[in-house]
Amino acid sequence: MRRPVLDFYVEFASTYSYPAAMRIGARAEAAGVVVRWRPFLLGPVFKAHGWDTSPFNLYPSKGRYMWRDLERICAGLDLPFRRPDPFPPPSLLAARVAHVGLDEGWGEDFCRAVYAAAFGEGRPIGDEAVLRDLIAGLGQSPEPVLARASSDVIKTRLRAATAEAQRAGVFGAPSFVAADDELFWGQDRMADALAWAVRASS
Amino acid sequence: MRRPVLDFYVEFASTYSYPAAMRIGARAEAAGVVVRWRPFLLGPVFKAHGWDTSPFNLYPSKGRYMWRDLERICAGLDLPFRRPDPFPPPSLLAARVAHVGLDEGWGEDFCRAVYAAAFGEGRPIGDEAVLRDLIAGLGQSPEPVLARASSDVIKTRLRAATAEAQRAGVFGAPSFVAADDELFWGQDRMADALAWAVRASS
């Protein structure tokens, strides 16, 4: 029997990805599911919709609701919450560093650290100085990591993750892909996605 | 102690409102919550976003996901599902009839009948003949009901419901408003909305 697997598409500028990223480890472990973290960029996806920024900025009523809802969700999960400024933060460099980390075994911790900084503390994760801090906090040397983050190999890997997301039909984050092609969108669908992965592998 | 109350904003062209409408009665009863059904129109809300049709038509990847997701959700709830054509169906007349029914005590049954026809059987609920059928199926005489549906009183009531929805920050359907100003969007947030209403009244 194959171990159930779930692809977890995250974008560091995505607000609802924060509670999802902080919870998925324990939830997946309890369900016996292997999570493959897939940091990607929503920018190209939004551009295909004709959007040049987050829909939460383009549509104020959606944005107002989202900030209140996120505050409520974080309170319910005992997660600190602070609205980042600017929003959305530039997430390209963080995503590249995450791919370095995933390759070297500290990627999931880095992803959680980025989300905690962005939405738990409101830090500007687009700043290289903030990323240096987070990398060092995981016991890694920032210089070689940042050098690798701008290598062609890593750039290509991030582009591939974004292309895969689009092929899977992803149009927002967080998204989950179970059994290779069953898409679930939104942090509130994590349990459904995990259950699908388990059922598909049994 | 005041009995907990929840405003339930539904639009008959809204796909995810279908499973919400079919489930909310039993869920609310179990929670001891009084549900106030508020049929409204999303058209003016979408127009404010610059949209002239459903976002599921404007953004194909969202649309593809929604139809698959709705099929999955209905299968999980043992609800029949059939995609209506055209989509979105014109929902103005159905919404006006619903306000007549809510005034006369058969409105919730009518709302469920419209959703079952639209998304369970794929019937064109924009057609007056279909609405006649549904009204008669509830033991009402279609002619006087349709006459009342086009009265100024009912037109004003529907416009008021839409204005109230916008004031409450509603930007999609289904939406729930607990304790007068706490908004929840989406059929998957029904439990959260009911719990909020209960907590707020205790």
XYZ file of N, CA and C in Angstrom, chain A residues 16 45 49-51 59-62 65 68-69 72-73 169-171 182-189 196, chain B residues 16 45 49-51 59-62 65 68-69 72-73 169-171 182-189 196:
156
model
N -4.471 33.390 4.001
C -5.068 32.167 4.547
C -4.087 30.989 4.545
N -0.605 33.593 -11.903
C -1.990 33.126 -11.899
C -2.936 34.324 -11.917
N -5.756 36.364 -14.730
C -7.104 36.864 -14.436
C -7.241 38.358 -14.734
N -6.137 38.968 -15.162
C -6.163 40.400 -15.411
C -5.959 41.222 -14.138
N -5.439 40.583 -13.084
C -5.226 41.300 -11.812
C -3.751 41.625 -11.654
N -10.791 44.216 -4.537
C -12.208 44.178 -4.150
C -12.310 44.449 -2.648
N -12.528 45.717 -2.273
C -12.433 46.118 -0.859
C -13.345 45.321 0.076
N -14.556 44.947 -0.367
C -15.431 44.230 0.562
C -14.858 42.841 0.857
N -14.253 42.204 -0.146
C -13.585 40.917 0.088
C -12.402 41.099 1.027
N -13.498 41.693 4.680
C -13.947 40.423 5.254
C -12.752 39.530 5.585
N -10.827 40.465 8.800
C -11.599 40.125 10.000
C -11.642 38.613 10.190
N -11.851 37.899 9.085
C -11.958 36.446 9.162
C -10.639 35.832 9.617
N -10.187 36.284 13.288
C -11.055 35.341 13.996
C -10.478 33.931 13.991
N -9.997 33.498 12.810
C -9.448 32.144 12.685
C -8.209 32.000 13.562
N -4.745 23.374 -11.904
C -5.959 24.188 -11.799
C -5.964 25.144 -10.626
N -4.814 25.288 -9.955
C -4.736 26.164 -8.784
C -4.984 27.616 -9.206
N -5.838 28.321 -8.453
C -6.125 29.726 -8.758
C -6.047 30.591 -7.507
N -6.806 15.835 -7.570
C -8.032 16.285 -6.907
C -7.701 17.556 -6.120
N -8.246 18.677 -6.580
C -7.883 19.989 -6.040
C -8.846 20.433 -4.940
N -8.271 20.968 -3.865
C -9.066 21.599 -2.810
C -8.457 22.972 -2.559
N -9.304 23.981 -2.473
C -8.831 25.350 -2.287
C -9.314 25.888 -0.954
N -8.386 26.436 -0.175
C -8.769 27.139 1.046
C -8.377 26.391 2.300
N -7.959 27.170 3.309
C -7.483 26.549 4.547
C -8.573 25.741 5.240
N -9.832 26.120 4.995
C -10.936 25.405 5.641
C -11.253 24.082 4.957
N -10.516 23.728 3.898
C -10.749 22.459 3.214
C -9.617 21.457 3.464
N -9.336 12.849 1.455
C -9.317 12.370 0.057
C -8.022 11.603 -0.222
N -23.090 27.492 -4.417
C -22.795 26.978 -3.079
C -23.939 27.242 -2.090
N -24.105 43.720 -6.327
C -22.824 43.548 -5.639
C -21.720 43.286 -6.664
N -18.182 45.418 -8.387
C -16.839 44.868 -8.625
C -16.434 44.992 -10.093
N -17.355 45.537 -10.897
C -17.063 45.640 -12.324
C -17.350 44.352 -13.080
N -18.120 43.437 -12.468
C -18.429 42.155 -13.117
C -19.847 42.204 -13.681
N -13.789 33.858 -14.555
C -12.486 33.262 -14.259
C -12.599 31.747 -14.408
N -12.263 31.225 -15.599
C -12.520 29.814 -15.914
C -11.925 28.827 -14.906
N -10.725 29.109 -14.361
C -10.146 28.124 -13.444
C -10.969 28.057 -12.155
N -11.482 29.187 -11.697
C -12.373 29.189 -10.522
C -13.651 28.433 -10.846
N -13.115 24.618 -11.000
C -12.982 24.104 -9.638
C -14.340 24.049 -8.947
N -16.607 21.113 -9.988
C -16.112 19.839 -9.446
C -16.348 19.795 -7.935
N -16.079 20.904 -7.273
C -16.207 20.953 -5.812
C -17.667 20.768 -5.401
N -18.664 17.187 -5.681
C -18.077 16.441 -4.564
C -18.867 16.670 -3.281
N -19.197 17.939 -3.004
C -19.916 18.286 -1.779
C -21.303 17.637 -1.790
N -21.675 44.021 4.432
C -20.386 43.647 3.841
C -20.434 42.403 2.975
N -21.643 41.915 2.680
C -21.780 40.692 1.886
C -21.236 40.934 0.472
N -20.414 39.999 -0.021
C -19.877 40.121 -1.383
C -20.034 38.826 -2.165
N -21.589 40.135 12.480
C -20.440 39.248 12.275
C -20.700 38.411 11.034
N -19.911 38.685 9.995
C -20.150 38.087 8.679
C -19.326 36.810 8.476
N -19.982 35.795 7.920
C -19.294 34.571 7.496
C -19.710 34.288 6.067
N -18.742 33.971 5.222
C -19.020 33.730 3.805
C -18.696 32.288 3.447
N -19.655 31.632 2.814
C -19.377 30.306 2.259
C -20.083 29.197 3.000
N -20.538 28.201 2.228
C -21.314 27.114 2.836
C -20.490 26.337 3.866
N -19.169 26.346 3.691
C -18.326 25.599 4.624
C -18.109 26.350 5.942
N -18.714 27.553 6.094
C -18.563 28.288 7.344
C -19.863 28.323 8.151
N -21.121 31.163 16.436
C -20.976 32.575 16.809
C -22.307 33.124 17.331
